[in-house]
Coordinates of C-alpha atoms and ligand atoms in Angstrom, one line a residue:
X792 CA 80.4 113.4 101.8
X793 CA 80.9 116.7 100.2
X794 CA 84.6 116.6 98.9
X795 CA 87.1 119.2 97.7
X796 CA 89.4 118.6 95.2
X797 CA 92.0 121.3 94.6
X798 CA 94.3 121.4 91.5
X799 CA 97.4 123.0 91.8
X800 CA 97.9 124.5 88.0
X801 CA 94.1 124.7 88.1
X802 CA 94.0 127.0 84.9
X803 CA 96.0 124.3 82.8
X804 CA 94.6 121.9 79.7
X805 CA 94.0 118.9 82.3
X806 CA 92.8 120.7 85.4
X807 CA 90.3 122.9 83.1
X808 CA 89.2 119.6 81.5
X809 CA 88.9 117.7 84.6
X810 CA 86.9 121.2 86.1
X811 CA 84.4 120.9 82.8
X812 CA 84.1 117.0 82.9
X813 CA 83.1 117.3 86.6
X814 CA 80.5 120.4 86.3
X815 CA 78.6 118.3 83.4
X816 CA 78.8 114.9 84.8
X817 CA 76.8 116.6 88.2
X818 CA 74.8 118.2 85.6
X819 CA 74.0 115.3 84.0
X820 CA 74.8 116.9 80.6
X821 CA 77.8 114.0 79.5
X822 CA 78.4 110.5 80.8
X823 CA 81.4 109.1 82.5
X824 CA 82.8 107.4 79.8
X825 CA 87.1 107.2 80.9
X826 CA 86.0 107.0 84.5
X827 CA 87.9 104.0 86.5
X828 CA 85.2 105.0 89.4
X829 CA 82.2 104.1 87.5
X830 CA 83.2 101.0 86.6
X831 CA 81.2 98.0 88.3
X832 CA 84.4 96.6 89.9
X833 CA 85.1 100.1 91.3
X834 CA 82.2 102.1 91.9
X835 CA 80.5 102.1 95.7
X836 CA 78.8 103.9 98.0
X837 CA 82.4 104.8 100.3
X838 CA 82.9 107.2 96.6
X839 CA 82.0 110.9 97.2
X840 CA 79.6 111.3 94.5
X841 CA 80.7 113.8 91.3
X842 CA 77.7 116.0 93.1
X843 CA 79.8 116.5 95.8
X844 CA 82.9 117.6 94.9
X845 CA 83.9 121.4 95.5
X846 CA 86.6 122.3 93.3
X847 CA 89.0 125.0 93.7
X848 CA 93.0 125.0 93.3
X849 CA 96.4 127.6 92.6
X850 CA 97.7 128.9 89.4
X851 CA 100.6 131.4 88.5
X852 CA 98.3 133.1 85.8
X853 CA 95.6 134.6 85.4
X854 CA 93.9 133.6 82.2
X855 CA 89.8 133.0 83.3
X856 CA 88.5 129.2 83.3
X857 CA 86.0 130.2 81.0
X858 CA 88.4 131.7 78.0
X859 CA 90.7 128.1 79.4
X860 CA 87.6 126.0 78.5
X861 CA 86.3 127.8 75.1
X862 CA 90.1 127.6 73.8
X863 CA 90.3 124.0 74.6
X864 CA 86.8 123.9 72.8
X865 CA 88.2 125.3 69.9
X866 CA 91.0 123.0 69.8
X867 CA 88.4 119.5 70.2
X868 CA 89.7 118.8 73.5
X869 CA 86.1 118.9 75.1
X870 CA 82.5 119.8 73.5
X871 CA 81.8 123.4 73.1
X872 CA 78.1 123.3 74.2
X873 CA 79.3 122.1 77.9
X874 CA 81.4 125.3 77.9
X875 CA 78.2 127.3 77.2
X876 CA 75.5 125.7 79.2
X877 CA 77.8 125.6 82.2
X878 CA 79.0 129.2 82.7
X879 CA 77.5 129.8 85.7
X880 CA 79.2 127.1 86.9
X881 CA 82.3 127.8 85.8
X882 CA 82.1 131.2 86.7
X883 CA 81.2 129.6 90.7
X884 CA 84.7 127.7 90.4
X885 CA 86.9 130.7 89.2
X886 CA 85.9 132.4 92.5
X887 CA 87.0 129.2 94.3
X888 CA 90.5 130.2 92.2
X889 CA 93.8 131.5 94.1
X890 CA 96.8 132.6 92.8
X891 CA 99.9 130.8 93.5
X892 CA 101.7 133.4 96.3
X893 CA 104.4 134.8 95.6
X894 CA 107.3 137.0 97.7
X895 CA 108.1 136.3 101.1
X896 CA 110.7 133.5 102.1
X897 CA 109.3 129.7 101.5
X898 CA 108.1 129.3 104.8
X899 CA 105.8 132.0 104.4
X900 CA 104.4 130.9 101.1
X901 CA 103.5 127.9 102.5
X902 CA 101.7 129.4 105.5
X903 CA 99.9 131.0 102.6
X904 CA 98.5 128.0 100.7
X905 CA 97.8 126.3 104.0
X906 CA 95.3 128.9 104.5
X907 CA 94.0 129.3 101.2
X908 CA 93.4 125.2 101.8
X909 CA 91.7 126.0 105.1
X910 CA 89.7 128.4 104.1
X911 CA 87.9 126.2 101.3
X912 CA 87.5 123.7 103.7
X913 CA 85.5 125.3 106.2
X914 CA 83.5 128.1 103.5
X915 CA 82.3 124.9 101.9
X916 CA 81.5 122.6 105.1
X917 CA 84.2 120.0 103.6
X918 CA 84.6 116.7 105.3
X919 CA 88.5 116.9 103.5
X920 CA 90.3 118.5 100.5
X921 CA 92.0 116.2 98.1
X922 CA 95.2 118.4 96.4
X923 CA 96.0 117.0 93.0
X924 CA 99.5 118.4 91.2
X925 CA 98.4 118.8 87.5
X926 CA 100.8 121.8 87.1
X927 CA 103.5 122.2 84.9
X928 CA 106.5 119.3 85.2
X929 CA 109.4 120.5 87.1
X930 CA 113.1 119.4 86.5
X931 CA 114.8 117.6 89.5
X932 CA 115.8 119.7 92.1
X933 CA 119.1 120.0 93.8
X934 CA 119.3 118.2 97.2
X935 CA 119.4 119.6 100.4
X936 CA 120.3 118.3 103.3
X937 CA 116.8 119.8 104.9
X938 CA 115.1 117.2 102.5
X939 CA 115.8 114.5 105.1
X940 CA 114.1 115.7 108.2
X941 CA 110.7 117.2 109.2
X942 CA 112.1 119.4 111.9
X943 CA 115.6 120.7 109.7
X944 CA 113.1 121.2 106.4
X945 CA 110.5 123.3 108.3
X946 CA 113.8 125.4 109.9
X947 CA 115.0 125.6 106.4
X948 CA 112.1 127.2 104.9
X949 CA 112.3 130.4 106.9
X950 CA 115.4 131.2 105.3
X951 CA 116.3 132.6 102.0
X952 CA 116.8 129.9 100.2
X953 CA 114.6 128.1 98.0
X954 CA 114.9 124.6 99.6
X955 CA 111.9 123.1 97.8
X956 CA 110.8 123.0 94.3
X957 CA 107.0 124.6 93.5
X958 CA 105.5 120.7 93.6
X959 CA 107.1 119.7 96.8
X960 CA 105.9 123.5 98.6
X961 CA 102.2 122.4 97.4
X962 CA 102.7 119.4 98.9
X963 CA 104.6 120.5 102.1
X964 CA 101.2 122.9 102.8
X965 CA 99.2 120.1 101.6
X966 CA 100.4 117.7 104.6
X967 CA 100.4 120.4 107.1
X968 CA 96.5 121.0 106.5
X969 CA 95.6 117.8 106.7
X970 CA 95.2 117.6 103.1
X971 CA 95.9 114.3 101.1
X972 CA 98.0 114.9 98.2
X973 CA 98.0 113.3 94.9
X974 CA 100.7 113.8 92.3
X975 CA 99.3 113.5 88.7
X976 CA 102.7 114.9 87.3
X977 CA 106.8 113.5 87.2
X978 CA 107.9 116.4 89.4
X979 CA 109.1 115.5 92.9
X980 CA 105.9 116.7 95.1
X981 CA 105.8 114.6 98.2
X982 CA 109.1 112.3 96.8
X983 CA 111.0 113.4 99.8
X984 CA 112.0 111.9 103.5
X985 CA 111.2 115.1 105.2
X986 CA 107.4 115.6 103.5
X987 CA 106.9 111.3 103.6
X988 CA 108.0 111.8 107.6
X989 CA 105.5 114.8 107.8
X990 CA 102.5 113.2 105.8
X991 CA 102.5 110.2 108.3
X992 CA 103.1 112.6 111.2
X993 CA 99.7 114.3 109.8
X994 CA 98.1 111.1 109.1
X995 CA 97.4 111.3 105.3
X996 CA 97.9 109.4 102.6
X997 CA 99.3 110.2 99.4
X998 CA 99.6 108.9 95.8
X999 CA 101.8 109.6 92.7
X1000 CA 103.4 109.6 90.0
X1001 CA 102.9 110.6 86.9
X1002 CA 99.1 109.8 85.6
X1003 CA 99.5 106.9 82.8
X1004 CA 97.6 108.0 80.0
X1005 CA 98.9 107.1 76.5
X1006 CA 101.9 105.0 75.8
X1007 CA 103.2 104.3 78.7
X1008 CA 99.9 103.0 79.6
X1009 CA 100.0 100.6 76.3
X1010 CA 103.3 99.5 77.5
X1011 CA 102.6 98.1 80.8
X1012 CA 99.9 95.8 79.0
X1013 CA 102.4 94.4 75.7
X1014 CA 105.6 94.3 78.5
X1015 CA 103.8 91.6 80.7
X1016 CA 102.8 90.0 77.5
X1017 CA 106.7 89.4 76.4
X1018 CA 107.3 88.5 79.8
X1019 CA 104.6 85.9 80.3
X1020 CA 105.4 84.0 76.6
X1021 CA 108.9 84.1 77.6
X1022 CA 109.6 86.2 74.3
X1023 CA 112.8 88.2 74.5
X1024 CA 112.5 91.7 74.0
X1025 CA 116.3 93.2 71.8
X1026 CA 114.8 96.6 71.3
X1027 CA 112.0 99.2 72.4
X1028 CA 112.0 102.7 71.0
X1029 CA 109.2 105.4 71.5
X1030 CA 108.8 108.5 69.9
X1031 CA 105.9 111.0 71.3
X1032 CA 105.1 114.1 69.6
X1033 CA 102.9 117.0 71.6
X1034 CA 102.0 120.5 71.6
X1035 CA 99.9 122.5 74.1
X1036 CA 101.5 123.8 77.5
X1037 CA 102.8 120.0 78.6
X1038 CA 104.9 119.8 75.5
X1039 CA 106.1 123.4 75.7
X1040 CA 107.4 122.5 78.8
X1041 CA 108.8 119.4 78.1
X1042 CA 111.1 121.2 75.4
X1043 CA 112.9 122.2 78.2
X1044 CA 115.9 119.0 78.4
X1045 CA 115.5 119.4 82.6
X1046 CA 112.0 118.9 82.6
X1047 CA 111.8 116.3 79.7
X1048 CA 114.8 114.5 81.4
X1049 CA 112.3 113.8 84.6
X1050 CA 109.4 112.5 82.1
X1051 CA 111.6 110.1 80.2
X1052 CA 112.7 108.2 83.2
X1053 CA 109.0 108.0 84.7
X1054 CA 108.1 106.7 80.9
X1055 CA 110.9 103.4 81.1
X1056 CA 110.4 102.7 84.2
X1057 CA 107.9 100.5 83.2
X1058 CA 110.3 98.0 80.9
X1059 CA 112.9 97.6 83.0
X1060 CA 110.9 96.9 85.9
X1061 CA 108.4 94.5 84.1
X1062 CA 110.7 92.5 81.9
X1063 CA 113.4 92.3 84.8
X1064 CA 116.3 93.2 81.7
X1065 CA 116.4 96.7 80.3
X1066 CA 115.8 96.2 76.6
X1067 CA 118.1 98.9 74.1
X1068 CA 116.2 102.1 73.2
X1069 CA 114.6 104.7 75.0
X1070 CA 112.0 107.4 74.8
X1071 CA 112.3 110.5 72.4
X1072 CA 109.7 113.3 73.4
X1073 CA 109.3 116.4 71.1
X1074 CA 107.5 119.8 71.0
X1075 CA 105.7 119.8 67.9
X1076 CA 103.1 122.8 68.4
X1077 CA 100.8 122.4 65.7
X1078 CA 99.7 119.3 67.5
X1079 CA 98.2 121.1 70.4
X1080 CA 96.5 119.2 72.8
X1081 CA 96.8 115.8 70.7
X1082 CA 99.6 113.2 70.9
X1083 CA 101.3 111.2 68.8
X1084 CA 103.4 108.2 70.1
X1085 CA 105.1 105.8 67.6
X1086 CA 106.9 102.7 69.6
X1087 CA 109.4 100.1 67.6
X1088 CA 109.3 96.4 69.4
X1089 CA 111.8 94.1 68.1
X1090 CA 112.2 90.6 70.0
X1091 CA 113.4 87.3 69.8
X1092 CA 111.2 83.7 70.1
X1093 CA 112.2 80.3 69.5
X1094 CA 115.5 79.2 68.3
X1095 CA 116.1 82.6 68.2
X1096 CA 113.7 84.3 65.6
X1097 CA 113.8 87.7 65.6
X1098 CA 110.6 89.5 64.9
X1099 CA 108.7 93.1 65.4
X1100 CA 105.8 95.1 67.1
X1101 CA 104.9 98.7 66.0
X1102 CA 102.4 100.1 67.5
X1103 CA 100.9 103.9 67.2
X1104 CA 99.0 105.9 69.5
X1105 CA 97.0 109.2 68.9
X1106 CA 95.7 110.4 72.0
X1107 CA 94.0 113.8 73.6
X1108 CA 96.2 114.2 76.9
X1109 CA 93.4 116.2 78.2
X1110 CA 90.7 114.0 77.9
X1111 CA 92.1 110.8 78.4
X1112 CA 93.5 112.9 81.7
X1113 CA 90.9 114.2 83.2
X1114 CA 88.8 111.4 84.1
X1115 CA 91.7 110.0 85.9
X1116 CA 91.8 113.3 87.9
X1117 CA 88.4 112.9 89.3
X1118 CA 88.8 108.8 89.6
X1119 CA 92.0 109.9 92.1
X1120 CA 90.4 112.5 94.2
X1121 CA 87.4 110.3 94.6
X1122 CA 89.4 106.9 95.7
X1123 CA 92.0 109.3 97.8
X1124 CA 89.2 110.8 100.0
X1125 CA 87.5 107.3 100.6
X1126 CA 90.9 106.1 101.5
X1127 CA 91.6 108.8 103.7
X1128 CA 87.8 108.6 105.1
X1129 CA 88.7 104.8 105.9
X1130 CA 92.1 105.7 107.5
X1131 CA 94.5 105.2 105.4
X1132 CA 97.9 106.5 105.5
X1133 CA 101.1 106.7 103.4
X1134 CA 101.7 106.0 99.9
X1135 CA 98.5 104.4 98.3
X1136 CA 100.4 101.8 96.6
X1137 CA 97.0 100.2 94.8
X1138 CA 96.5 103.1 93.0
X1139 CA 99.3 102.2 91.2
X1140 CA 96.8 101.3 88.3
X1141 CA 96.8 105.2 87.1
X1142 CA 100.2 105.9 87.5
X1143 CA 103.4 105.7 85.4
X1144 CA 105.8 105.8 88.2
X1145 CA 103.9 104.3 90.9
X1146 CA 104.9 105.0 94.3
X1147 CA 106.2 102.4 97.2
X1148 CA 105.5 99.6 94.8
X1149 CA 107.4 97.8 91.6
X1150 CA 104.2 96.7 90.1
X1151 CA 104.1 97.8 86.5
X1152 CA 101.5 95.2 84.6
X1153 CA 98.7 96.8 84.3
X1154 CA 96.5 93.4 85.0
X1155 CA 98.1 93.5 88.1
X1156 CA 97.4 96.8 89.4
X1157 CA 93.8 96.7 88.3
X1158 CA 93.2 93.5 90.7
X1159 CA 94.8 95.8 93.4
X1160 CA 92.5 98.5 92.5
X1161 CA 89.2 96.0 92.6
X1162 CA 90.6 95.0 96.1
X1163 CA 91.0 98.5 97.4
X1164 CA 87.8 99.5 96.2
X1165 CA 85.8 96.0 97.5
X1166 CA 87.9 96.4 100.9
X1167 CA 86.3 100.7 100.9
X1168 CA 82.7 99.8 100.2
X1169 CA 82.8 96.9 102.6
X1170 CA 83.5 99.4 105.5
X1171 CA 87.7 99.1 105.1
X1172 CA 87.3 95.9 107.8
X1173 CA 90.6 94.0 105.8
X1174 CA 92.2 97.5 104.4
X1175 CA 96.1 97.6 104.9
X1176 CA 96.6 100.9 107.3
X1177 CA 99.7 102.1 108.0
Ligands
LIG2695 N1 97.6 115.0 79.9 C1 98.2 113.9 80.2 O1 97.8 112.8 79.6 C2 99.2 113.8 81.3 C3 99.6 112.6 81.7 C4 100.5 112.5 82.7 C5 101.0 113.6 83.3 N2 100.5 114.8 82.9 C6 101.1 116.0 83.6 O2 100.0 116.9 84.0 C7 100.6 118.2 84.1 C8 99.6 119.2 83.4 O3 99.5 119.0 82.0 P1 98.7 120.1 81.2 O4 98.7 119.5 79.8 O5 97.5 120.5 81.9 O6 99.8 121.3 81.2 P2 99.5 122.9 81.1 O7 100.8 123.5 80.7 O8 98.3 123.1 80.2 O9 99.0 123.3 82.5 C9 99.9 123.5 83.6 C10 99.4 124.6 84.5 O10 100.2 124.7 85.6 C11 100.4 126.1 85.9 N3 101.6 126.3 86.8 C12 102.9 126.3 86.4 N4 103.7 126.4 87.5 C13 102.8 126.5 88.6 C14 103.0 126.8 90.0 N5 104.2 126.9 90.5 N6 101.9 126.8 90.8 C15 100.7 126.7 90.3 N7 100.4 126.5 88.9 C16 101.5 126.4 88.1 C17 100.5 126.7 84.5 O11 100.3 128.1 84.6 C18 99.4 126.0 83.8 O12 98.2 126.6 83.9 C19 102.0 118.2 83.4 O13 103.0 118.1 84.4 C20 101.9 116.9 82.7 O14 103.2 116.3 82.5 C21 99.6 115.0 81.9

């Protein structure tokens, strides 16, 4: 089942990573140590194989794949010899590499990525593309009335406005190729009545938001904890510190405001009380592609006690990332081989702000996953369509 996966922000830290990851794992140069997919509970034959996945995607520069991969080599994101035994390889995915169009109203921009989506469906024999948003987080945009409707959305795009933000565009030309679409990021992408409408008009299902990587992920394993020993949470700070392009971007208050809420979603939601604190994120560029996150638990037991957790994380964004890429585009095309539609609500496992469900523990979501994945290899007999 020869499978495309294309990364919109395909130049970026977690698309390159995912690019390099993928290229040595069919190589057989690295193992697939972070991948969900390769787990016993997951793994199957209804999974495309790493072999077979074609990747391509969109960026707004220009910068090659190869210069992407050595920096990120330089900074200890990924090994430096996989950058130099696979430049032939790389060199085959930049030509699979569009730029993101530009001029023209929205509606012809679109028309534009639906072909470049087309095109790399049918030059590579593919039995389906999987689009996965790892580009740059976007604030929340202003509404529009056309965000309600199919029909008023694809009249509003012909116009001057911009009606849609980047994600959502991707996502619109996604649909309308037949495309599913996977949102890795907190911008809005398919969050909308008018795209939801059109992706079940087209039959494709869709997944989002907001890949779990680092606290957030520690959080929806110590949350259930309080919550299951009846502990009482007072107080949950966080503090994350970042550089690289994702932390650049996040200096921006719109764009960090839209990350913060996918990061608390999680307590609220868990606990069913919203303890006091919230999440500081900071631009520290020295940091690079590394993360610090410091969080402050204080709770209450018996009688009252009060006591504390501190916990602190150092992660690599990139590569704890990227093997979550390639574990969504593999899961999304065997659920869309099977016939699903909609939101894939058990994927919820990689995801901070999962969509069309409330389940946060991550025990939870990872039985969800095993089903999904027992119900694909089995033939999809029991899977939940839409
Ligand atoms: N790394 C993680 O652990 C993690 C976890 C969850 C979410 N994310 C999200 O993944 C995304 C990517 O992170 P990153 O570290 O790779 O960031 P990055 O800044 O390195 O890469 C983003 C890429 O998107 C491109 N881009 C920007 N606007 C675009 C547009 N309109 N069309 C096409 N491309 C566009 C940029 O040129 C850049 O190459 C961010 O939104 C981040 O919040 C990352």
């Amino acid at each position: 089942m020869r499978t495309g996966v294309w990364l919109v922000g395909a130049r970026g830290s977690v698309a390159t990573t995912s690019i390099v990851g993928a290229l040595a794992l069919r190589a057989g140069l690295t193992g697939p140590t972070g991948c969900v997919t390769e787990l016993p509970e997951v793994r199957g034959p209804a999974l495309p194989a790493f072999a077979d996945l074609v990747l391509g995607g969109h960026d707004v520069v220009a910068t090659p794949l190869a210069k992407r991969a050595e920096e990120l080599a330089a900074a200890g994101v990924l090994p430096g010899r996989l950058v130099a035994a696979l430049t032939e390889e790389l060199a085959a995915v930049e030509r699979e590499l569009r730029p993101a169009p530009t001029g023209g109203t929205q509606a012809d921009r679109a028309a534009a990525l639906v072909r470049d989506l087309t095109d790399f469906r049918e030059r590579h024999g593919l039995a389906r593309v999987v689009v996965v948003n790892v580009s740059a987080t976007e604030p929340a945009p202003r509404p529009h009335p056309a965000h309600a409707d199919p029909a008023a959305l694809r009249a509003a795009l012909t116009g001057p406005d911009e009606v849609l933000p980047p994600s959502s565009l991707y996502a619109y030309a996604a649909v309308t190729a037949g495309c599913p679409y996977v949102d890795f990021t907190p911008s809005t992408g398919l969050r909308l009545p008018a795209l939801t409408a059109l992706a079940d008009e087209h039959r494709v299902p869709y997944a989002g938001n907001d890949g779990k990587t680092g606290e957030t992920l520690v959080k929806s394993v110590l949350a259930p904890m309080f919550a299951m020993r009846h502990l009482a949470v007072r107080s949950w700070s966080g503090i994350n510190l970042l550089g690289g392009g994702d932390g650049a971007n996040l200096a921006d208050p719109d764009a960090n405001a839209a990350k913060v809420r996918s990061k608390q979603r999680v307590l609220g939601e868990t606990l069913g009380y919203l303890p006091q604190g919230g999440t500081r994120i900071e631009y520290v560029e020295e940091m690079g592609d590394f993360k610090t996150a410091w969080d402050l638990v204080t709770f209450a037991g018996f009688l009252g006690t009060g006591m504390r957790l501190e916990f602190t994380w150092h992660g690599c964004d990139s590569a704890l990332a990227a093997p979550l890429v390639l574990d969504l585009a593999r899961l999304t095309a065997a659920a869309h081989a099977a016939g699903h539609t909609g939101p894939l609500t058990d994927l919820a496992f990689f995801f901070k702000d999962p969509l069309g469900t409330t389940t946060h523990s991550l025990a939870d979501q990872w039985t969800r996953l095993c089903d999904l994945a027992r119900q694909l290899h089995e033939g999809g007999a029991d899977a939940p369509r839409r």
